[in-house]
Coordinates of C-alpha atoms and ligand atoms in Angstrom, one line a residue:
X1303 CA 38.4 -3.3 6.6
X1304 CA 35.4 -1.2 6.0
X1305 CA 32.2 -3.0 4.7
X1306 CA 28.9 -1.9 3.3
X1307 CA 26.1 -4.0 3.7
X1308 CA 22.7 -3.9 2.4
X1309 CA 19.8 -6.0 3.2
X1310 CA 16.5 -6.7 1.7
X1311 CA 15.6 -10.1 2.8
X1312 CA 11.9 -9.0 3.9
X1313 CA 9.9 -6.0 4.8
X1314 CA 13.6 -3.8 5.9
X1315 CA 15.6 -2.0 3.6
X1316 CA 18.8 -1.1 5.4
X1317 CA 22.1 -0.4 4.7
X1318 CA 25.3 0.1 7.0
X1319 CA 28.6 0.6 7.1
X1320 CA 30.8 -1.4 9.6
X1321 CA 34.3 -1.5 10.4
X1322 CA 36.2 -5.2 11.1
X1323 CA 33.2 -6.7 11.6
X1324 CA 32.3 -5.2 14.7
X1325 CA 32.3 -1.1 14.7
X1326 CA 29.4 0.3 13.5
X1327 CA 30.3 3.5 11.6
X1328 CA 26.4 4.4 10.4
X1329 CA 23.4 2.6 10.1
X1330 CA 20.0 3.4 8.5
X1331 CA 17.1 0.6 8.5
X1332 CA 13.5 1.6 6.6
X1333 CA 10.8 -0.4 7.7
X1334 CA 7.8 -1.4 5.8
X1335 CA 5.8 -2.5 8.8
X1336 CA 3.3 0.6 7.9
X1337 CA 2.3 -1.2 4.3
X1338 CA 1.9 -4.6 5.4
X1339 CA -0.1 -4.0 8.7
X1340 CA -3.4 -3.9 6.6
X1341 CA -3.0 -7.3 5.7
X1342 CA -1.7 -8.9 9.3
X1343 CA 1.4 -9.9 7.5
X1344 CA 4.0 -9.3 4.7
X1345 CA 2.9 -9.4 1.4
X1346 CA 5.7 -10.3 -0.8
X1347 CA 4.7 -7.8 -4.0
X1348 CA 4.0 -5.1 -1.9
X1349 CA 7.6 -5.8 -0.2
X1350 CA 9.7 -6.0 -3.5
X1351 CA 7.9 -2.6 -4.5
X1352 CA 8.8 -1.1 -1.7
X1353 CA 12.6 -1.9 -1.6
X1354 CA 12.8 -1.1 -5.0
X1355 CA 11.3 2.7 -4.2
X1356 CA 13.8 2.6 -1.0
X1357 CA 17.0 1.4 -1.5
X1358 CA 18.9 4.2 -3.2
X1359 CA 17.6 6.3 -0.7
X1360 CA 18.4 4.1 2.0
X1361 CA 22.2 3.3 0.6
X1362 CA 22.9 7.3 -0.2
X1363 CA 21.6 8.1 3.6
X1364 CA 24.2 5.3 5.1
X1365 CA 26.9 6.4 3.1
X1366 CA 26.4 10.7 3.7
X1367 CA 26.1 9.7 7.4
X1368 CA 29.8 7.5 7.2
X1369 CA 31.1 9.9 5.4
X1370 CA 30.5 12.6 7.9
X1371 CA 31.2 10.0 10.7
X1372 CA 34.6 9.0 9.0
X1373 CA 35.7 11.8 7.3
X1374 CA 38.4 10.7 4.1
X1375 CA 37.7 7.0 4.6
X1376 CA 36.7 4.8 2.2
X1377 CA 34.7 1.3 1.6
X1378 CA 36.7 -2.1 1.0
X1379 CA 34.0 -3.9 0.4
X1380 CA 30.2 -4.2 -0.1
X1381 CA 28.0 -7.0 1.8
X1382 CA 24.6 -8.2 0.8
X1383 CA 21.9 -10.7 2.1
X1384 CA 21.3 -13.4 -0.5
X1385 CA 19.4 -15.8 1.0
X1386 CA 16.8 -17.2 2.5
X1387 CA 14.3 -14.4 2.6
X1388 CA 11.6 -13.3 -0.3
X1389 CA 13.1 -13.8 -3.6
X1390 CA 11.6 -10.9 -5.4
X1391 CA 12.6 -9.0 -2.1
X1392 CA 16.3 -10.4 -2.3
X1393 CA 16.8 -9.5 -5.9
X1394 CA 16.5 -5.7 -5.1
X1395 CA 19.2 -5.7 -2.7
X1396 CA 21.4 -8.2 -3.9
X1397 CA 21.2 -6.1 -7.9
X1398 CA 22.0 -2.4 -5.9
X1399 CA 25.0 -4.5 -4.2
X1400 CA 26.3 -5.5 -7.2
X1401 CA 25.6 -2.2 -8.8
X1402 CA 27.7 -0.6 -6.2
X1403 CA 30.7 -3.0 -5.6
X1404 CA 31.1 -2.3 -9.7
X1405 CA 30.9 0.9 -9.6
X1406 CA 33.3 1.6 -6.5
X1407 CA 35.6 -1.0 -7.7
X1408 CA 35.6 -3.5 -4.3
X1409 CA 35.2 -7.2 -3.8
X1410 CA 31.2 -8.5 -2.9
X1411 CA 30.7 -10.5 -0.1
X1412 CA 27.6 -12.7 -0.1
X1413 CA 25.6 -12.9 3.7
X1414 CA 23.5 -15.6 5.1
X1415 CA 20.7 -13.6 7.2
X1416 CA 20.3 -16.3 9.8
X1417 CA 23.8 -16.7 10.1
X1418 CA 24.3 -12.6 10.7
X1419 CA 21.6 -12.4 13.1
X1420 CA 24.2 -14.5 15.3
X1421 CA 26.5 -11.9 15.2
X1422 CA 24.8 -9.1 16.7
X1423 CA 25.4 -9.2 19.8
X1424 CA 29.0 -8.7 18.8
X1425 CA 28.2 -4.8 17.1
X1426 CA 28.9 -1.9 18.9
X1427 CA 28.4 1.5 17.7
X1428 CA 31.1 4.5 16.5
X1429 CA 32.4 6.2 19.7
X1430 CA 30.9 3.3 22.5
X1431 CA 33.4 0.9 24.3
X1432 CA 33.3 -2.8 22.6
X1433 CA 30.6 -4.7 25.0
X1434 CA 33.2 -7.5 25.9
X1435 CA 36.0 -9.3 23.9
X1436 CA 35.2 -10.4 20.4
X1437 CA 33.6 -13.4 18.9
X1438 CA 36.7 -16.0 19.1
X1439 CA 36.4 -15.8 23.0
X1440 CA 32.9 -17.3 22.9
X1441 CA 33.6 -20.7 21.0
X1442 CA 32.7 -23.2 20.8
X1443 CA 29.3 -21.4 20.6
X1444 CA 25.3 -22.4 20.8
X1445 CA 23.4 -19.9 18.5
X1446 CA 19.5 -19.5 18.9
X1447 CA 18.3 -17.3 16.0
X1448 CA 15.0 -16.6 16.8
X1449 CA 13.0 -14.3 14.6
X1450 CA 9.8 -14.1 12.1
X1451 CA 10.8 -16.5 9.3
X1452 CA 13.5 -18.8 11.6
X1453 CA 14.1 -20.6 15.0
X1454 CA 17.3 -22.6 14.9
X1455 CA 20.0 -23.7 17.1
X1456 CA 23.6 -24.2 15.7
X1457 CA 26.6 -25.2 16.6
X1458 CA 29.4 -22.8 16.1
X1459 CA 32.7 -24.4 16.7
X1460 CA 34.8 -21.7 15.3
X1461 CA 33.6 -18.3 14.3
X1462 CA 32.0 -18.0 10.9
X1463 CA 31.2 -22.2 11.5
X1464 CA 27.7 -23.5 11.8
X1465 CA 26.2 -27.2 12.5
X1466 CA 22.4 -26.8 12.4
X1467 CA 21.2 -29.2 15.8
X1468 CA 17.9 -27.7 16.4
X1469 CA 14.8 -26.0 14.8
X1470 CA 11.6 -25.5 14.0
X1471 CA 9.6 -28.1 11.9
X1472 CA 6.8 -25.5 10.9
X1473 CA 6.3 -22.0 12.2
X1474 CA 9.1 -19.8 13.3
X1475 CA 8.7 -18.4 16.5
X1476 CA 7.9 -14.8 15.6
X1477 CA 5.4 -16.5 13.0
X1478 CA 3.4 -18.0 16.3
X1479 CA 3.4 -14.7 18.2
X1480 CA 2.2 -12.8 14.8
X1481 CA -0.6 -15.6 13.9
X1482 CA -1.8 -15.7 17.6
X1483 CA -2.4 -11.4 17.4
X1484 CA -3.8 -11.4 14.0
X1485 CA -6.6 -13.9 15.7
X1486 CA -6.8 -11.7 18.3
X1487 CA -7.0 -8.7 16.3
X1488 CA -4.4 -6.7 18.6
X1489 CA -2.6 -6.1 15.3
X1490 CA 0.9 -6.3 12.9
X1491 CA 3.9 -7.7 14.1
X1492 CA 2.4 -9.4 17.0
X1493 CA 5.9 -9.8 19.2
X1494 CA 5.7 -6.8 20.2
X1495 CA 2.0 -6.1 21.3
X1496 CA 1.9 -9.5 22.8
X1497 CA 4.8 -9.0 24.6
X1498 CA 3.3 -5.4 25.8
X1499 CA 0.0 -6.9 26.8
X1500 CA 1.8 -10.1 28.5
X1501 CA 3.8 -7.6 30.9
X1502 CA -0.1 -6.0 31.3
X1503 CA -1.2 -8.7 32.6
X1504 CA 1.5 -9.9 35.0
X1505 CA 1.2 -6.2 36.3
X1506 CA -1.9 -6.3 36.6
X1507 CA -2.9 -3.0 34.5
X1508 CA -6.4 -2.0 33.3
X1509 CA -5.6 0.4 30.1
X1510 CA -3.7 -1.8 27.6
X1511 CA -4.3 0.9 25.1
X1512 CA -1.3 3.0 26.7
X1513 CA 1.5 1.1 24.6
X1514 CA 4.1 3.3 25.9
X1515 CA 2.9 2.8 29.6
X1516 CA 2.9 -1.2 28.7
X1517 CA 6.4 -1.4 27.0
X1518 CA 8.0 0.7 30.3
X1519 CA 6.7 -2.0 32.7
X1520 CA 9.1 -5.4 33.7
X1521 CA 8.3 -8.7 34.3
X1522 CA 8.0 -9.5 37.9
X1523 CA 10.6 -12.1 38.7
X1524 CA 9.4 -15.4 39.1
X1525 CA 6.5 -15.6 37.1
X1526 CA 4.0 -19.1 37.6
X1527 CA 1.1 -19.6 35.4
X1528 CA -1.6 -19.9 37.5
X1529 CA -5.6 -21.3 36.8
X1530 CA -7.6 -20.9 35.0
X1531 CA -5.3 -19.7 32.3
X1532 CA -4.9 -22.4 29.4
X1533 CA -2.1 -24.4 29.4
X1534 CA -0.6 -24.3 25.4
X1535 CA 1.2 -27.6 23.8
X1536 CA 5.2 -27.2 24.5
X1537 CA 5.6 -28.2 20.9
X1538 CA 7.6 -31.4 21.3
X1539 CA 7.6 -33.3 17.5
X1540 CA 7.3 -37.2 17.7
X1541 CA 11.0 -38.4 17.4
X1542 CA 10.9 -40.7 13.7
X1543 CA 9.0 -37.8 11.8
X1544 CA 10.1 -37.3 8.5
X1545 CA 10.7 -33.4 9.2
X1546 CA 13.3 -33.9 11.9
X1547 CA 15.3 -34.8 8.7
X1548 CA 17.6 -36.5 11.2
X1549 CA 18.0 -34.1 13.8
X1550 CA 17.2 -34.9 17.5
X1551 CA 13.9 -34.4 17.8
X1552 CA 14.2 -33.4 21.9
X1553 CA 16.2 -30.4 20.4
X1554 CA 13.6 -29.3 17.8
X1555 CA 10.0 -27.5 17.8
X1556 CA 6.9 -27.4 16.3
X1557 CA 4.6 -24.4 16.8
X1558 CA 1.6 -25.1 14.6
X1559 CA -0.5 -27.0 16.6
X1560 CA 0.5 -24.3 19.2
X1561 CA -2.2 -21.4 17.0
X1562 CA -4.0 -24.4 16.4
X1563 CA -4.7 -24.5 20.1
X1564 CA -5.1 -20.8 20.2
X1565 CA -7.9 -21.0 17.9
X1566 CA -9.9 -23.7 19.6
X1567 CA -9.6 -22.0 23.0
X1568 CA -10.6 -19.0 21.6
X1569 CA -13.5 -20.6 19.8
X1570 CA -14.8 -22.3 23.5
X1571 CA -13.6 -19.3 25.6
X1572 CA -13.9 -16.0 23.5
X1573 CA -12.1 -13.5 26.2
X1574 CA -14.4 -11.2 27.9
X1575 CA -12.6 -8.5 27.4
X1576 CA -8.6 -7.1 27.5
X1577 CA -7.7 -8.3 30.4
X1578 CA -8.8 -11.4 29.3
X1579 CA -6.9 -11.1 25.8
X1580 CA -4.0 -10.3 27.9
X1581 CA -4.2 -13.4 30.2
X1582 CA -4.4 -15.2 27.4
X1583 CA -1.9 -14.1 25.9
X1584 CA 0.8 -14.3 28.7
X1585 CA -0.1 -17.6 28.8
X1586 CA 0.3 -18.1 24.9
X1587 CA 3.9 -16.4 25.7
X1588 CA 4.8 -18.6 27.9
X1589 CA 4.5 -21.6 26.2
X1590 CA 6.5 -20.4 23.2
X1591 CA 9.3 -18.6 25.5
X1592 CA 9.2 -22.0 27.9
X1593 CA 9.8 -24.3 24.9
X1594 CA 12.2 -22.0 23.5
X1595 CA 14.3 -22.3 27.1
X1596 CA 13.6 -25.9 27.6
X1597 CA 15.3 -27.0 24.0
X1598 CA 18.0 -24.2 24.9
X1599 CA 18.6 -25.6 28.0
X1600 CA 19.3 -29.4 26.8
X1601 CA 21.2 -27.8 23.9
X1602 CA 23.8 -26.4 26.9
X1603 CA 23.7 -29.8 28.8
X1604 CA 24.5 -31.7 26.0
X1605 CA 28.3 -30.3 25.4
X1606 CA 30.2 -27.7 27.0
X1607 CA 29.6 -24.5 25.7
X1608 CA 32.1 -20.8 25.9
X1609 CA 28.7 -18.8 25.4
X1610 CA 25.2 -18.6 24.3
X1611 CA 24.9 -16.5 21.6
X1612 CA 20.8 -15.1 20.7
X1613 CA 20.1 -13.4 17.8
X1614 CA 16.7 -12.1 15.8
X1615 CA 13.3 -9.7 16.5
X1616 CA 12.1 -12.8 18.7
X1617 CA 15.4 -11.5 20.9
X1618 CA 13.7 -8.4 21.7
X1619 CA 11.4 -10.4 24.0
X1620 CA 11.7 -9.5 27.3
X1621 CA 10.3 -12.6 29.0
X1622 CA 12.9 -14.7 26.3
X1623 CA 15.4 -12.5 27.8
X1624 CA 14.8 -13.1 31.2
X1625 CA 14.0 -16.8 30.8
X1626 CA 17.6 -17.7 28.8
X1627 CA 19.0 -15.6 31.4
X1628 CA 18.0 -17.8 33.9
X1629 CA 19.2 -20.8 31.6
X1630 CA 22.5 -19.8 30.6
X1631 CA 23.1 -18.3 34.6
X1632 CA 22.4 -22.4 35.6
X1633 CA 24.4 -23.7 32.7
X1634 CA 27.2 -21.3 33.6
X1635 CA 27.8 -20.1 30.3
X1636 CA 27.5 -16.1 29.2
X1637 CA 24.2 -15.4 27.2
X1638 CA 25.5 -12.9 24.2
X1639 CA 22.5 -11.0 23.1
X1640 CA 22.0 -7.7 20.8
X1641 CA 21.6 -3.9 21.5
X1642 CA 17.4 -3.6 21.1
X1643 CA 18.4 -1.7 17.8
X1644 CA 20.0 -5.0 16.4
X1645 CA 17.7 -7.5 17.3
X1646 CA 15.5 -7.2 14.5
X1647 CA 16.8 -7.0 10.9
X1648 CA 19.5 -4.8 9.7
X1649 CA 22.5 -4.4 7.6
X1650 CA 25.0 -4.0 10.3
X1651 CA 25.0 -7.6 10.7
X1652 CA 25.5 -8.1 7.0
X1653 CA 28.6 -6.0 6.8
X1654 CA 29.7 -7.1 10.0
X1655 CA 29.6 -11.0 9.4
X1656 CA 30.7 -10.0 6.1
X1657 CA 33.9 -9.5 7.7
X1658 CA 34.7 -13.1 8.2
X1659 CA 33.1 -14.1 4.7
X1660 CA 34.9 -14.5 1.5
X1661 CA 35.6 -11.7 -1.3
X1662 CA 34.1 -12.3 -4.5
X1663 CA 35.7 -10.2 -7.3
X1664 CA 34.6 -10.3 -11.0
X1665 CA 32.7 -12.6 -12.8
X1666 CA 32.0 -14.3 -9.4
X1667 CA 30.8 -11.5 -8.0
X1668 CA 28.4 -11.2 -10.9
X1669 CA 27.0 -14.6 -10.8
X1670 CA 26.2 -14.7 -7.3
X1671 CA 22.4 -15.2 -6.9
X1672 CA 19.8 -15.1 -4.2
X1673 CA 19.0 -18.3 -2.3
X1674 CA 15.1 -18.0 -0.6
X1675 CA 15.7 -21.0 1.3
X1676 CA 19.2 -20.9 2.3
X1677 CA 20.3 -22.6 5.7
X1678 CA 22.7 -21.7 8.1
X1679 CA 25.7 -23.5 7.8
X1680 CA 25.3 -23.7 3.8
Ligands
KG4_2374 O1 14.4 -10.6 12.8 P1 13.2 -10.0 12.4 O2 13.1 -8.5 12.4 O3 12.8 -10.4 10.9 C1 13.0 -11.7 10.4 O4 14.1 -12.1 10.1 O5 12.0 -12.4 10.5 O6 12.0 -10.6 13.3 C2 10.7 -10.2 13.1 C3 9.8 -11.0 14.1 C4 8.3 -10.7 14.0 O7 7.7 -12.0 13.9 C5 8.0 -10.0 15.3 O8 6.7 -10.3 15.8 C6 9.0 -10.6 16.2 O9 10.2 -10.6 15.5 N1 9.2 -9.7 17.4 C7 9.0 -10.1 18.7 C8 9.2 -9.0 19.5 N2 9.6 -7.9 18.7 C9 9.7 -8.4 17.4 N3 8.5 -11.2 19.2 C10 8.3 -11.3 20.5 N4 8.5 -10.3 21.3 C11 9.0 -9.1 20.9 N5 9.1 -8.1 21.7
ZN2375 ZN1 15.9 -11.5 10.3

């Protein structure tokens, strides 16, 4: 089965073309991140715009490229994001799916974003051996879709299944990194930088305007955060709140008071200069990437697990990466995670979870709509 999947949840407009749910047959993601770093963040009018200006490019470029790829093939199906994300931004990709599924004749599938970031790691591209067996050999799964609008952890008991158990009760994890370097002024989306600057420091480098230089470096093994460096709240909520909305609270985060905490040490202890900004930052790292581990590790004590599966831009993280490395390694359990190029979003993973999604022909097709503030597991 060939799908086509487009996505417009927030500031990418991508499109791909995926065979049974794994194969990746062309793939073509325009990013807005230019238009919104002005503003430290993504503005939601200038987002809509831009998809709107975009997408027909972005679909006819995925399509020539599978067509060249796949010579004489042809689509079975189109995908599309529907929810949660920016409504206005949803709407443009969710109309040009049903604009195409029409016109070509073929079923729509309707995705869940946070659900297809889980299925990343399961995407391999035209030509390249499959990176190990399929998703059915890692169930019962624990998912950890971390990324700049989500952190949750699911249960996935069978593929295509998810029991939320865990997640944030405020600020998604890419939020906290992208709040803490707007107040530092190191710039728009603050993952990346931070985790550039973080590696600076642990490195001990003296130019941390050489990004390139930054990104080659690694993170020595066994990092310990030594003094002075602050020590950041580990985000625990009080069991009983209201927000926990009757999940375990020990499984759950809260990275508010985590900026919050930013901006009062800041305020008292204005860095010096970068290497200052860096040390504090490693240290603002850690305590996002520690709590992260620590909720991940109880997740994997609390049942028995075939693999952790991590999906989402916070994935890209190469402290995360090295830190549930070190937690799945003691659990004994694989940790699943994405090619760099699917970490953050794209519409491989729409077409590819598409694959185990329903059809929707006709007037059903028609009447889907977006949903901003979909779940996973809805
Ligand atoms: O998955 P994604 O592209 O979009 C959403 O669905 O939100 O994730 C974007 C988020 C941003 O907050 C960005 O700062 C974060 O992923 N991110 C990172 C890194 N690369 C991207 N966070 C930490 N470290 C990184 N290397
Ligand atoms: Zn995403």
């Amino acid at each position: 089965m060939i799908v086509l999947g487009i996505e417009s949840s927030c500031d990418e407009t991508a499109c791909a073309v995926v065979r049974d749910g794994r194969e990746v047959l062309s793939n073509v993601v325009y990013t807005q991140i230019p238009l919104h770093q002005p503003y430290g963040g993504v503005v939601p009018e200038v987002a809509s715009r831009a998809h709107i200006e975009k997408v027909h490019g972005v679909v006819s470029e995925a399509l020539a490229r599978f067509r060249a790829n796949c010579p004489g093939a042809s689509l079975d199906a189109v995908a599309v994001t529907y929810g949660p994300g920016l409504s206005s931004s949803l709407l443009v990709g969710l109309n040009a799916a049903k604009g195409l599924a029409m016109g070509l004749g073929v079923p729509l599938i309707g995705v869940n974003h946070i659900e297809a970031h889980l299925h990343t790691p399961f995407l391999y591209d035209l030509g390249a051996d499959a990176p190990g067996p399929g998703p059915e050999s890692a169930l019962p799964a624990l998912g950890l879709a971390v990324s700049g609008g989500h952190t949750t952890w699911v249960d996935m008991p069978a593929y295509g299944e998810y029991r939320i158990i865990g997640q944030t009760l405020d600020d998604a994890a890419g939020e906290a990194f992208d709040k803490a370097a707007k107040l530092l002024g190191l710039g728009y989306p603050g993952g990346p930088v931070i985790d550039r600057w973080a590696k600076g420091h642990w490195n001990g480098a003296t130019d941390f305007s050489d990004a390139a230089a930054l990104k080659a470096l690694a993170y020595p093994p066994g990092i310990k955060v030594r003094d002075p460096m602050p020590r950041f709240p580990k985000g625990h909520p009080r069991a009983g709140t209201a927000a926990l909305a009757g999940l375990d609270a020990d499984l759950c985060v809260s990275f508010s008071g985590l900026k919050t905490a930013l901006l009062y040490y800041v305020k008292r202890n204005p860095p010096k200069d970068d290497a200052g900004k860096a040390a504090l930052v490693a240290a603002y790292q850690e305590a996002i990437v520690g709590t992260l581990a620590d909720r991940t590790r109880l997740a994997l004590r609390r049942r028995s697990y075939g693999a952790l599966i991590v999906g989402g831009g916070v994935s890209l993280n190469g402290r995360l990466r090295a830190k549930l490395a070190e937690v799945a390694a003691d659990a004994r359990v694989p940790l699943l995670l994405a090619q760099p190029k699917y970490c953050g979003d794209n519409a491989a993973m729409i077409a590819g979870l598409a694959f185990h999604r329903r059809n929707l022909v006709g007037e059903a097709a028609l009447a889907v709509d977006v949903n901003p503030t979909l779940q996973a597991g809805d």
